XYZ file of C-alpha atoms in Angstrom:
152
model
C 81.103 -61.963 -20.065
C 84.507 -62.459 -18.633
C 86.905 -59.547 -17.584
C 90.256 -59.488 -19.149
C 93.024 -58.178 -17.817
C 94.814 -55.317 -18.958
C 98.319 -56.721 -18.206
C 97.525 -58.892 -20.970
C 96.140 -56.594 -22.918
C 99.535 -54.622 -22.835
C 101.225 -57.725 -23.047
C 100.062 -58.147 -26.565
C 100.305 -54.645 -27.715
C 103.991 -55.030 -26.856
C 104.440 -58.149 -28.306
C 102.931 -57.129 -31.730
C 104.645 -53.970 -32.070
C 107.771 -55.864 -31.609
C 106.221 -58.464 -34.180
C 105.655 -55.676 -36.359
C 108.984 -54.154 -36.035
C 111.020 -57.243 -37.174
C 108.547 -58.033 -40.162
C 109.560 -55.112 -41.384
C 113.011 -56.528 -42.232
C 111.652 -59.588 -43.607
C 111.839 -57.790 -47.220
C 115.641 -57.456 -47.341
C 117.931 -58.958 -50.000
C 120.429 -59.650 -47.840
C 121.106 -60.498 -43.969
C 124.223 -58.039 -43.578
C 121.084 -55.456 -44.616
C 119.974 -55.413 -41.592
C 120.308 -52.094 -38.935
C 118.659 -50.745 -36.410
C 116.325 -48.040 -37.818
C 114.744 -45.352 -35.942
C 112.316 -44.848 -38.345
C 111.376 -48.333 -38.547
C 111.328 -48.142 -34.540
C 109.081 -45.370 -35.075
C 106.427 -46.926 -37.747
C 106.214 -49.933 -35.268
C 105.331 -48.009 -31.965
C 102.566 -46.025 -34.462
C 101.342 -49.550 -35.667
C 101.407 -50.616 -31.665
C 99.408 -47.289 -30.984
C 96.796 -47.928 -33.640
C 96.585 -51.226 -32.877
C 95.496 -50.502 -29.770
C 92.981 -48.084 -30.533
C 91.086 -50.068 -32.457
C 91.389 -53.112 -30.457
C 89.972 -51.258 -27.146
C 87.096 -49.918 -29.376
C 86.102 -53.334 -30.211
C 86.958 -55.065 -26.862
C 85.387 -52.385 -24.663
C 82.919 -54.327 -22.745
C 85.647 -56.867 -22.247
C 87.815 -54.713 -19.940
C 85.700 -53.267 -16.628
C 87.707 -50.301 -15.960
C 86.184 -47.411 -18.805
C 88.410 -44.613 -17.296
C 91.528 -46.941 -17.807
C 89.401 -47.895 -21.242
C 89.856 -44.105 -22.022
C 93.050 -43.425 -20.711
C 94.267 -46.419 -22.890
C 92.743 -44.564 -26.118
C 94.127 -41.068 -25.392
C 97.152 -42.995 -24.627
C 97.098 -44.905 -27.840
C 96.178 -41.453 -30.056
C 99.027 -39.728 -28.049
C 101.909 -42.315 -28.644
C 100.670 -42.411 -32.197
C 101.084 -38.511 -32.602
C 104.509 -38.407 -31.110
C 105.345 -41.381 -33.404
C 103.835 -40.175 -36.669
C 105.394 -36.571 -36.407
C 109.040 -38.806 -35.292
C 108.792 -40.295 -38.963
C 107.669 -37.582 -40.811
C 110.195 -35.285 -38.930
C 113.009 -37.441 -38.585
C 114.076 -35.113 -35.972
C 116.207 -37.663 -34.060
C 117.830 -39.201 -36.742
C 121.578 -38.409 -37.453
C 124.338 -39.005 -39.612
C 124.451 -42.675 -38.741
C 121.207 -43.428 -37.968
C 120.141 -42.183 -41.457
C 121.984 -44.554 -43.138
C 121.214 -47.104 -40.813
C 117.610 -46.943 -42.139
C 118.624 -46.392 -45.272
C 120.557 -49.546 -45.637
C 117.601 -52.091 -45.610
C 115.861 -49.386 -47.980
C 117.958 -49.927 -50.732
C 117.956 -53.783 -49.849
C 114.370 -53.750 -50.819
C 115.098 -52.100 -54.042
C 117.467 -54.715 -54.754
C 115.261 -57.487 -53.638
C 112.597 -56.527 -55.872
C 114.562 -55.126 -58.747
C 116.263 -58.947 -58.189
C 113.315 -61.309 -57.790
C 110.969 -59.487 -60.329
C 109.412 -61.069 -62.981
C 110.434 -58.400 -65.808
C 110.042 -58.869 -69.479
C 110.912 -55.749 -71.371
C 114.410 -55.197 -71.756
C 113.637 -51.663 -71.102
C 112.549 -52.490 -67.631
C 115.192 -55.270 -67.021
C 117.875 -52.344 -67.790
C 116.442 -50.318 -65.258
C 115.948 -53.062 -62.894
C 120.272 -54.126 -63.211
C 121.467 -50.694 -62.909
C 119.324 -50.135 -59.566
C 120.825 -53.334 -58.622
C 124.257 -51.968 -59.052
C 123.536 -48.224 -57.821
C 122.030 -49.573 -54.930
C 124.532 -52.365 -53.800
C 127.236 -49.775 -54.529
C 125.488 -47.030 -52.373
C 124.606 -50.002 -49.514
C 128.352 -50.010 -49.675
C 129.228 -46.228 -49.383
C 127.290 -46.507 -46.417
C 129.144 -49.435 -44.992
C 132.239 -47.837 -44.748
C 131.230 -43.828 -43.922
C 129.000 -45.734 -40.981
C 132.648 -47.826 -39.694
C 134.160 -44.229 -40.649
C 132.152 -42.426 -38.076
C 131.550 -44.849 -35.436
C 135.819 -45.636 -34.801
C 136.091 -41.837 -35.519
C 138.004 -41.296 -38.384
């Protein structure tokens, strides 16, 4: 069986997580939705991590090294530690950065709220006035996020 090489190997862990990290914008409403988001930053490097897990359990025999094989699991379990308590801590993210992730949230409310198929007028209520809360709010955080960056 032929050897890969682990520079590839890394090579595509990389590429994926940053793959996975711009999909998950893909479910915006709008294009001026998009901010950098820790959090998303976060979920991606976790995805990278478990993708690489289980992708050196099945491709074991393809890689000769098995103490690099290891080291690239403990590796892969450690990253997706640190990542997983990063998102459920949020312990890096501020003032800005909060809203910054919370910006392409409340797209995706609006998306789907938007592009539903809805047929009870009950539900299509509910649907407009998260439209409106959440374009309003997406708003809000506009301006507090120009507010705090020029320092005003």
């Amino acid at each position: 069986m032929h050897k890969q090489s682990y520079a590839k190997f890394g090579l595509m862990i990389l590429v994926s997580t940053l793959v996975m990290f711009a999909l998950m914008y893909f479910n915006i409403f709008q294009l001026n939705h998009i901010f950098f988001s820790e959090t998303r930053a976060y979920m991606a490097v976790m995805m990278g991590a478990a993708m690489a897990f289980i992708m050196m359990g099945f491709m074991w025999k393809m890689y000769a090294n098995r103490k690099v094989n290891a080291l690239i699991l403990v590796c892969s379990a450690a990253v997706f530690g640190v990542s997983l308590w990063l998102v459920r801590s949020q312990a890096t993210v501020d003032d800005v950065a909060w809203m910054k992730a919370m910006i392409p949230h409340h797209s995706i409310a609006v998306l789907t709220s938007e592009r539903a198929h809805l047929s009870d007028p009950r539900v299509q209520d509910l649907a407009n006035r998260i439209i409106e809360a959440q374009l309003r709010e997406i708003d809000e955080m506009k301006g507090l996020i120009r507010s705090i960056e020029s320092g005003s």
